[in-house]
Short mmCIF file of C-alpha atoms in Angstrom, two decimals:
data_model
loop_
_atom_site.label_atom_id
_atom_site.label_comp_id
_atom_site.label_asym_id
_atom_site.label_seq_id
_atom_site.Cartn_x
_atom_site.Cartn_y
_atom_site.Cartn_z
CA UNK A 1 41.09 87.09 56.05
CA UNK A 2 43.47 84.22 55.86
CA UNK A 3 42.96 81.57 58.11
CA UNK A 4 46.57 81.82 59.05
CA UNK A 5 46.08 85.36 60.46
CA UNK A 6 43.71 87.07 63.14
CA UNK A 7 43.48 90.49 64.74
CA UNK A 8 44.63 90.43 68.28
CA UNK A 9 41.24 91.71 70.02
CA UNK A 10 43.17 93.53 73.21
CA UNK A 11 45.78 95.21 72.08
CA UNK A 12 48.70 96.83 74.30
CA UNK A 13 46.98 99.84 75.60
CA UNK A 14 47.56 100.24 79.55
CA UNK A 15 44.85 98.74 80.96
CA UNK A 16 45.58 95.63 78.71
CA UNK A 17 49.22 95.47 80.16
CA UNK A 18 47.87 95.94 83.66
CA UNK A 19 46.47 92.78 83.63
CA UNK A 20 49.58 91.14 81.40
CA UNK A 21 52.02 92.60 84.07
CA UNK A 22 50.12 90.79 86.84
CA UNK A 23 50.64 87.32 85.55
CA UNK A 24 53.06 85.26 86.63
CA UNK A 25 54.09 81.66 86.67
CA UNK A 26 52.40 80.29 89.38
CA UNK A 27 49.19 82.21 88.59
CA UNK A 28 48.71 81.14 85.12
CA UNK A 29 51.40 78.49 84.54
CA UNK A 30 50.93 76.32 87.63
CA UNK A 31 49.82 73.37 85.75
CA UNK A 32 53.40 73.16 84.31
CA UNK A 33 55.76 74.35 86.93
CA UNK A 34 56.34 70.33 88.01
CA UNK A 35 57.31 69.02 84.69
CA UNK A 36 60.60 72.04 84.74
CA UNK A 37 63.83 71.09 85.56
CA UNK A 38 66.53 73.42 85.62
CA UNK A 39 68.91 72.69 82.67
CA UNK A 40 65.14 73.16 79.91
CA UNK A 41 65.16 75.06 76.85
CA UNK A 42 61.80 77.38 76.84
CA UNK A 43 60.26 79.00 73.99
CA UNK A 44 57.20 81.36 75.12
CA UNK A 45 55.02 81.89 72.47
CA UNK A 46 52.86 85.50 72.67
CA UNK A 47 55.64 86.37 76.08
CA UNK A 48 53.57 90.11 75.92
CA UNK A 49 55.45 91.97 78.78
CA UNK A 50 57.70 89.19 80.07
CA UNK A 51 56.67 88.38 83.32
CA UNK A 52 55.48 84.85 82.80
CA UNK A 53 58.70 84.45 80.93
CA UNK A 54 60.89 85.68 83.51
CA UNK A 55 59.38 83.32 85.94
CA UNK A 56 60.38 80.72 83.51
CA UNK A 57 63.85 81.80 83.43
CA UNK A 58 64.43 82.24 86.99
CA UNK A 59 63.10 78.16 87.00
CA UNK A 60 65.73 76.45 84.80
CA UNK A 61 68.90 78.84 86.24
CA UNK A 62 71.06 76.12 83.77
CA UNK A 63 68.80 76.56 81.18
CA UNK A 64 67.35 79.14 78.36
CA UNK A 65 63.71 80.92 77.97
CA UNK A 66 63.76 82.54 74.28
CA UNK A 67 59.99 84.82 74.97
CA UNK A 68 58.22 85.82 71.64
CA UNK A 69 55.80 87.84 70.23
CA UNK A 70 53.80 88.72 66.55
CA UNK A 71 53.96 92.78 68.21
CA UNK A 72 57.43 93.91 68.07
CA UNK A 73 56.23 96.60 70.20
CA UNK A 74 55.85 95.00 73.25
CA UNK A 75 59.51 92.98 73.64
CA UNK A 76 60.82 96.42 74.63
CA UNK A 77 58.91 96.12 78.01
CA UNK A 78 59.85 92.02 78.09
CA UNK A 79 63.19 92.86 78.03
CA UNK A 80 63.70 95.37 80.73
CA UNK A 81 61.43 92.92 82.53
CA UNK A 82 64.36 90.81 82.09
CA UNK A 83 67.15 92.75 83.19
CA UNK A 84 65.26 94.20 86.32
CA UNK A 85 64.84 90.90 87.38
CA UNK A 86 68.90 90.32 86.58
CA UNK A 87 68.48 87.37 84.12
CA UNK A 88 70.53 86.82 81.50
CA UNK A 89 69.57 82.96 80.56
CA UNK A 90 66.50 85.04 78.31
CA UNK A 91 66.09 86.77 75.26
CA UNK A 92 63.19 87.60 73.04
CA UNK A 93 61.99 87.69 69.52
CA UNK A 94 59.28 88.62 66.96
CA UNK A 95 57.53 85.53 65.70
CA UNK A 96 54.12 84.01 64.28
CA UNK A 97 53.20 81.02 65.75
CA UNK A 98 52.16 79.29 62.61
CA UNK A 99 55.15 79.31 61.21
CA UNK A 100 57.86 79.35 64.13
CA UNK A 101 61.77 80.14 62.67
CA UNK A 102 63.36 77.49 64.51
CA UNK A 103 64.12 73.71 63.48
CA UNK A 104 62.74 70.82 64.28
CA UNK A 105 63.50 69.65 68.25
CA UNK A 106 64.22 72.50 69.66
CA UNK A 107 63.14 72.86 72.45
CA UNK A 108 61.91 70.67 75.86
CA UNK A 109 59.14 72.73 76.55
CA UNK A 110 57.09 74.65 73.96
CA UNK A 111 54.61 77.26 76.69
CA UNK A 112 51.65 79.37 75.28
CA UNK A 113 49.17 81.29 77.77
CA UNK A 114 46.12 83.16 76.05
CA UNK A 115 47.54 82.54 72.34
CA UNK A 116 45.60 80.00 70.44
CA UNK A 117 41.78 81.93 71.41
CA UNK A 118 43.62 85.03 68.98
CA UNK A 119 45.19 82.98 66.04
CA UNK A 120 43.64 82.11 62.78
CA UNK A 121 44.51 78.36 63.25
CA UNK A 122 44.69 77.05 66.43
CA UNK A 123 45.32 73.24 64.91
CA UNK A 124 48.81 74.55 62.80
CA UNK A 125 49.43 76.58 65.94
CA UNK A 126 50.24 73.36 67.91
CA UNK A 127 51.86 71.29 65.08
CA UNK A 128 54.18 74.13 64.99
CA UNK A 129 54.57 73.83 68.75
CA UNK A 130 55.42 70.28 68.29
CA UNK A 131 56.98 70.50 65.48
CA UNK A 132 59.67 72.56 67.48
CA UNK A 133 59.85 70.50 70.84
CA UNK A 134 62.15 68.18 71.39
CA UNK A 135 61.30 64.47 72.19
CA UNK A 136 59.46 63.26 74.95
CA UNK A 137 59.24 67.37 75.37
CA UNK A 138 56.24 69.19 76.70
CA UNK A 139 53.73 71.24 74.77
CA UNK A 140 51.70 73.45 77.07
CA UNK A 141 48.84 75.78 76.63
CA UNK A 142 46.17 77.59 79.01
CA UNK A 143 43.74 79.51 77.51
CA UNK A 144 40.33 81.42 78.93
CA UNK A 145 36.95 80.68 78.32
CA UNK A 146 34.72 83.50 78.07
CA UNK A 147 31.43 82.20 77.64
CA UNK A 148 32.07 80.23 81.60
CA UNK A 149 33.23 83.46 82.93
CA UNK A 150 30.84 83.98 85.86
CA UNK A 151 30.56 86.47 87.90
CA UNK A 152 27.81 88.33 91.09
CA UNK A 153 26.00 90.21 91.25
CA UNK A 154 24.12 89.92 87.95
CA UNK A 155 24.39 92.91 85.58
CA UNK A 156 22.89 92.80 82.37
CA UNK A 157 24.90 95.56 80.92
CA UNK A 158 27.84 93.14 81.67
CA UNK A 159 25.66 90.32 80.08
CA UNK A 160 25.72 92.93 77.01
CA UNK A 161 29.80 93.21 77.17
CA UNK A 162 30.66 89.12 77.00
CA UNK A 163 28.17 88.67 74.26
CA UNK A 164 30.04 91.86 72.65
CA UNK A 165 33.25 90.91 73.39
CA UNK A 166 32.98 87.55 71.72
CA UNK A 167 30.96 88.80 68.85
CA UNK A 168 34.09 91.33 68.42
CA UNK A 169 36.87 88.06 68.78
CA UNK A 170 34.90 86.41 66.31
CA UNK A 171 35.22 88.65 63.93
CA UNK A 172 38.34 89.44 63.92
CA UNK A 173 39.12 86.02 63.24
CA UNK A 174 39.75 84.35 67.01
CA UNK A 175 37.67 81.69 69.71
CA UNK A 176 37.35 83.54 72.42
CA UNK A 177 35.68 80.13 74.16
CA UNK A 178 38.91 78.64 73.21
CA UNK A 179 39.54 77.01 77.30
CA UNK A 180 37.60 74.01 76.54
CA UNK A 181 38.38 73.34 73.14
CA UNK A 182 42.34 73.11 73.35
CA UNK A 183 41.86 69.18 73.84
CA UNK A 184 39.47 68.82 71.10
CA UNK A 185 42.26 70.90 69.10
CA UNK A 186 45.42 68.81 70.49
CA UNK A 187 43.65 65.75 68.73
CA UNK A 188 43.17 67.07 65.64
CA UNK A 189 46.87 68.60 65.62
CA UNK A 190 48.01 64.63 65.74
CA UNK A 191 48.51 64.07 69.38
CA UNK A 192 47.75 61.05 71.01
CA UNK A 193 44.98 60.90 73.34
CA UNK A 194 47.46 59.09 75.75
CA UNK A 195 49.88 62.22 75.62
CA UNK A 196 47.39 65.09 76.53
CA UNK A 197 47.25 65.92 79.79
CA UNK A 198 43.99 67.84 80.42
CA UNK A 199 42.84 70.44 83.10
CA UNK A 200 41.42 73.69 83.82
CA UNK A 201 42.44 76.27 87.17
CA UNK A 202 40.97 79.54 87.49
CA UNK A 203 41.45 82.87 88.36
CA UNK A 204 39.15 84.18 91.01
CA UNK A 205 38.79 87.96 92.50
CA UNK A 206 36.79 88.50 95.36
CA UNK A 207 38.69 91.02 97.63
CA UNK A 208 38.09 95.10 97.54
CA UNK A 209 41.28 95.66 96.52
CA UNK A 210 41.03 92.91 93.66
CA UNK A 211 37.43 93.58 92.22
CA UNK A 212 38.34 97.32 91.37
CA UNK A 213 41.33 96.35 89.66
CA UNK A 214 39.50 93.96 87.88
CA UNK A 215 36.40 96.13 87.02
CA UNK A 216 38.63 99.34 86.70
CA UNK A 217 40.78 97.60 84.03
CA UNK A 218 37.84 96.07 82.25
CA UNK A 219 35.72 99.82 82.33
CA UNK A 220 38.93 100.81 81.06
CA UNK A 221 39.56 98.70 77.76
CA UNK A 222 35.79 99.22 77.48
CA UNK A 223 35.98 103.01 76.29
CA UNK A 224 40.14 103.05 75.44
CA UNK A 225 41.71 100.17 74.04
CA UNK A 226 41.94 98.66 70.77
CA UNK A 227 39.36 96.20 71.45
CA UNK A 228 36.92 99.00 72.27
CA UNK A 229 38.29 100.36 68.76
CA UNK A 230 37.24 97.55 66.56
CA UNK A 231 34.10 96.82 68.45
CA UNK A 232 32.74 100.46 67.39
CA UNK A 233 34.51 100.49 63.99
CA UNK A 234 32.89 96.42 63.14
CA UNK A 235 29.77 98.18 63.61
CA UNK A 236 29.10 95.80 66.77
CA UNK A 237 29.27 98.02 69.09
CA UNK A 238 25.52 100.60 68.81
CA UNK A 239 26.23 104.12 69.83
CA UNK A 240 26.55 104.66 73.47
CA UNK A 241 27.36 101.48 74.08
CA UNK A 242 30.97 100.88 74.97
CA UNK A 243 30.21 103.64 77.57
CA UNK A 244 27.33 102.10 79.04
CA UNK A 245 29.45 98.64 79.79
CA UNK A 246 32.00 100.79 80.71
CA UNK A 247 30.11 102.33 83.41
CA UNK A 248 28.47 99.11 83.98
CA UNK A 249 31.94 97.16 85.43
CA UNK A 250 32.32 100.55 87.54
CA UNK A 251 28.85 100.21 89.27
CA UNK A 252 29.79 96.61 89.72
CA UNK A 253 32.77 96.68 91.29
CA UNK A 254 31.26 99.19 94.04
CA UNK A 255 29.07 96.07 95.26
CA UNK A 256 30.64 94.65 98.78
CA UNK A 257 29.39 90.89 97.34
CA UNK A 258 31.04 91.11 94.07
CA UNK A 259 32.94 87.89 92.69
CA UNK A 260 34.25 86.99 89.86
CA UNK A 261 35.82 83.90 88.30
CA UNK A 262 37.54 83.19 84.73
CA UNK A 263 37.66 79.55 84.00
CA UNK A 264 40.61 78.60 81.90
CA UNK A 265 41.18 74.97 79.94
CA UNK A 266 45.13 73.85 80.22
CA UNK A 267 46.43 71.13 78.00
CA UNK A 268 49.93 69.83 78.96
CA UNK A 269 51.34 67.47 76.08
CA UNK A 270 53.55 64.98 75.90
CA UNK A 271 55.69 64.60 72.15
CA UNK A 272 55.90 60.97 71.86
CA UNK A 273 56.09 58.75 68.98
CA UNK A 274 52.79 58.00 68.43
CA UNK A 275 50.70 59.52 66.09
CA UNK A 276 46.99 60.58 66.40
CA UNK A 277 44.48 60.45 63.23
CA UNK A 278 44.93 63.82 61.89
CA UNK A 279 49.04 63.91 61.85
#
């Protein structure tokens, strides 16, 4: 396939969009909240069901979120999102991140969560970002990093499902370990080393009530989504499988000592002047 392009691994089947729906700003934007001020122009790149972007919107009351997405689909949902939450300083669009339809300096802050570890080319990805953001503007992206999940008790029919999963991602043309490359990525997209602002935060589920969630959606997109799709279709998946896994997060959220943690890398940007190597 084009390098431009990749397959996006999820999906919008329900149990996909009941962990989208959960995310909000503070959960998995944190890192930028303090750079906001309340007269910014937002563009959210992959916005999925909107409630990240509505966040964003309810943050700069003076200002405007525009929330897009490659999957038409999905904006439906983002939108009444929206107008449940009574905001009308949003609005949404289709869009591929490569090649973003707006002109140069558009925007003060340029957000992505989970985007780059599902397109083609993670380095045009953020030139486009910049490309877009106004001066002295903000770039920022948090992605996961699959291969420092961790999680207890041990299960080596999970074991099976993260090498799966990223054998799946890779093939259809994503990094799936994308967290702690989005630095290494920022450089080579032509920002200074002096403008990137690294970290990494987590998510971490350790109550009742949030490990079956977590291993009910996950046993879930196992056996029904469109990841679980392409993993039997790729051949990567052997027979029986995506059931076994499946039943696998079910036993394992039944323990009384299970934990589990997704590391995610966050890269905050600054577009300055300067000019890295590769611009």
């Amino acid at each position: 396939m084009p390098k431009e392009t990749a397959v996006y691994t999820h999906g919008h089947h329900e149990s996909v969009l009941r962990s989208h729906t959960w995310r909000t700003a503070a959960n998995s934007a944190a890192y930028l909240l303090g750079s906001l001020k309340p007269h910014m122009k937002i563009l959210d790149i992959g916005c999925g069901p909107g409630t990240i972007t509505a966040d964003l919107a309810a943050l700069v009351p003076e200002g405007h979120v525009t929330g897009v997405d490659q999957a038409a689909g999905i904006l439906d949902q983002a939108r009444a999102t929206a107008a449940e939450r009574g905001l009308t300083n949003v609005d949404f669009a289709t869009a591929d991140v490569h090649a973003l339809d707006y002109p140069d300096d558009t925007f003060c802050v340029v957000h992505a969560h989970q985007v780059l570890q599902h397109v083609g080319d993670p380095v045009q990805a953020l030139r486009e970002m910049r490309r877009v953001t106004k001066p002295t503007g903000f770039i920022a992206v948090r992605d996961s990093d699959y291969a420092a999940m961790t999680w207890y008790p041990p299960s080596p029919d999970m074991d099976d499902w993260l090498d799966l999963y990223r054998r799946v991602a890779r093939a259809n043309g994503g990094e799936p370990d994308a967290g702690r490359r989005l630095k290494s990525w920022a450089l080579e997209a032509g920002f200074d080393a002096a403008d990137i602002n690294s970290s990494s935060s987590t998510w971490c589920y350790a109550t009742p009530e949030e490990i079956d969630w977590w291993s009910g959606l996950w046993a879930d997109r196992t056996r029904a989504s469109a990841y679980a799709e392409r993993a039997t279709e790729s051949g990567h998946a052997r027979p029986g499988q995506l059931e076994e896994v499946s039943e696998a997060w079910r036993e394992w959220g039944k323990q009384p000592d299970a934990w589990f943690s997704v590391l995610h890398g966050e890269i905050l940007c600054r577009k300055t002047d300067r000019e890295g190597a590769a611009s």
